[in-house]
Amino acid sequence: MSATLAATQSETITGAALAQFIGTTRYYRYTMGLILTDGAAYLARNGAAWLLDIVASARLVPAVRRAEFECWTLRVDLTKQCAEVVCTDGNGEREANILYRQHLDYTDFPLAELKLYVVADSDLGKVVMLTSEY
């Protein structure tokens, strides 16, 4: 079922690299009880573990911890190299309830936007995945 995240040679995260993840072949245990899919583990191994750490630390917020489904959006201002991370309950763009928000004064994340889903699984716990893996 699960494997540990092994350190590898870091790759630059690109949209094309993320597009290859359309499911998962294994799960990886992460901190705060989170389980990562292949795509989320790819992020962790290639310089974006900090983003998954934000998702993990948000487990301390009761509304996030209770949510059965979370939609995490990282929006990066590539010119100013700052970003915002927002977690909603996923009820559409306009009607979604914001569960968590964090501003980042600096990031070198290479994409303008990234979305992750966190889904409660009765057997595994909270599973973090790329939207293409849903």
Coordinates of C-alpha atoms in Angstrom, one line a residue:
M1 CA 0.0 0.0 0.0
S2 CA 2.5 2.6 1.0
A3 CA 6.1 3.5 0.4
T4 CA 8.4 6.2 1.7
L5 CA 9.5 9.2 -0.3
A6 CA 13.1 8.6 -1.3
A7 CA 15.3 11.5 -2.2
T8 CA 15.9 11.6 -6.0
Q9 CA 17.5 14.0 -8.5
S10 CA 15.2 17.0 -8.6
E11 CA 13.4 17.8 -11.8
T12 CA 11.8 21.1 -12.8
I13 CA 8.1 20.9 -12.3
T14 CA 6.2 21.6 -15.5
G15 CA 2.7 21.3 -16.7
A16 CA 3.7 18.5 -19.1
A17 CA 5.4 16.6 -16.3
L18 CA 2.3 16.8 -14.1
A19 CA 0.0 15.9 -17.0
Q20 CA 1.4 12.4 -17.0
F21 CA -0.2 11.6 -13.7
I22 CA -3.7 10.3 -14.4
G23 CA -4.0 7.8 -11.6
T24 CA -1.7 6.3 -9.0
T25 CA 0.1 3.0 -8.7
R26 CA 1.0 3.4 -5.1
Y27 CA 0.5 5.5 -2.0
Y28 CA 3.1 7.3 0.1
R29 CA 2.8 8.1 3.8
Y30 CA 3.3 11.7 4.6
T31 CA 3.2 13.8 7.7
M32 CA 0.1 14.5 9.8
G33 CA -1.6 11.3 8.5
L34 CA -1.7 12.4 4.9
I35 CA -1.3 9.9 2.1
L36 CA 0.2 11.1 -1.2
T37 CA -0.5 9.7 -4.7
D38 CA 2.2 9.3 -7.3
G39 CA 1.6 12.9 -8.5
A40 CA 1.6 14.5 -5.1
A41 CA 4.8 12.5 -4.2
Y42 CA 6.4 13.8 -7.4
L43 CA 5.7 17.3 -6.2
A44 CA 7.3 16.5 -2.8
R45 CA 10.4 15.0 -4.4
N46 CA 10.9 17.8 -6.8
G47 CA 11.0 20.9 -4.6
A48 CA 7.3 21.5 -3.6
A49 CA 7.3 19.6 -0.3
W50 CA 6.7 23.0 1.3
L51 CA 3.3 23.1 -0.4
L52 CA 2.4 19.7 1.0
D53 CA 3.6 20.8 4.4
I54 CA 1.1 23.7 4.2
V55 CA -1.7 21.2 3.4
A56 CA -0.5 19.0 6.3
S57 CA -0.3 21.8 8.8
A58 CA -3.8 22.9 7.9
R59 CA -5.0 19.7 9.5
L60 CA -4.8 21.7 12.8
V61 CA -7.7 23.9 11.5
P62 CA -11.0 22.2 12.6
A63 CA -12.9 23.1 9.4
V64 CA -10.2 21.6 7.3
R65 CA -9.8 18.5 9.4
R66 CA -13.6 17.8 9.2
A67 CA -13.8 18.3 5.4
E68 CA -14.5 15.2 3.4
F69 CA -13.2 17.0 0.2
E70 CA -10.7 19.8 0.0
C71 CA -9.7 21.8 -3.1
W72 CA -6.3 23.4 -2.7
T73 CA -5.2 26.1 -5.1
L74 CA -1.8 27.7 -5.3
R75 CA -1.7 30.9 -7.4
V76 CA 1.7 32.3 -8.1
D77 CA 2.6 35.8 -9.3
L78 CA 5.6 34.7 -11.4
T79 CA 6.8 38.3 -11.7
K80 CA 6.8 39.1 -8.0
Q81 CA 7.5 35.6 -6.9
C82 CA 4.8 35.6 -4.3
A83 CA 1.8 33.4 -4.0
E84 CA -1.4 32.5 -2.2
V85 CA -2.6 29.1 -1.1
V86 CA -6.4 28.7 -0.7
C87 CA -8.3 25.7 0.5
T88 CA -12.0 25.4 -0.2
D89 CA -14.7 22.8 0.2
G90 CA -14.8 22.4 -3.5
N91 CA -18.4 23.6 -4.0
G92 CA -17.7 25.3 -7.3
E93 CA -15.7 28.5 -8.0
R94 CA -18.3 31.0 -6.8
E95 CA -20.0 29.1 -4.0
A96 CA -17.0 27.4 -2.4
N97 CA -16.5 28.0 1.3
I98 CA -12.9 29.0 2.1
L99 CA -11.5 26.8 4.8
Y100 CA -7.9 28.1 4.8
R101 CA -5.9 30.8 3.2
Q102 CA -2.2 31.6 3.4
H103 CA -0.1 34.3 1.7
L104 CA 3.5 33.4 0.7
D105 CA 5.9 36.4 0.5
Y106 CA 8.3 34.3 -1.7
T107 CA 8.2 31.2 -3.8
D108 CA 10.2 30.0 -6.8
F109 CA 7.4 27.6 -7.8
P110 CA 7.5 27.6 -11.6
L111 CA 3.8 27.4 -12.5
A112 CA 1.2 30.2 -12.3
E113 CA -1.4 27.8 -10.8
L114 CA -1.7 24.4 -9.3
K115 CA -4.7 22.6 -7.9
L116 CA -4.7 19.7 -5.5
Y117 CA -7.6 17.6 -4.1
V118 CA -7.6 16.1 -0.7
V119 CA -10.2 13.3 -0.4
A120 CA -11.2 11.4 2.7
D121 CA -10.9 7.7 2.2
S122 CA -12.4 5.4 4.8
D123 CA -9.5 2.9 4.4
L124 CA -6.5 5.2 3.8
G125 CA -7.3 8.5 5.5
K126 CA -6.8 11.9 3.7
V127 CA -5.4 11.3 0.2
V128 CA -3.6 14.2 -1.5
M129 CA -3.7 14.1 -5.3
L130 CA -3.3 16.1 -8.5
T131 CA -6.7 16.9 -10.1
S132 CA -5.8 14.7 -13.0
E133 CA -5.5 11.7 -10.6
Y134 CA -9.1 12.2 -9.2

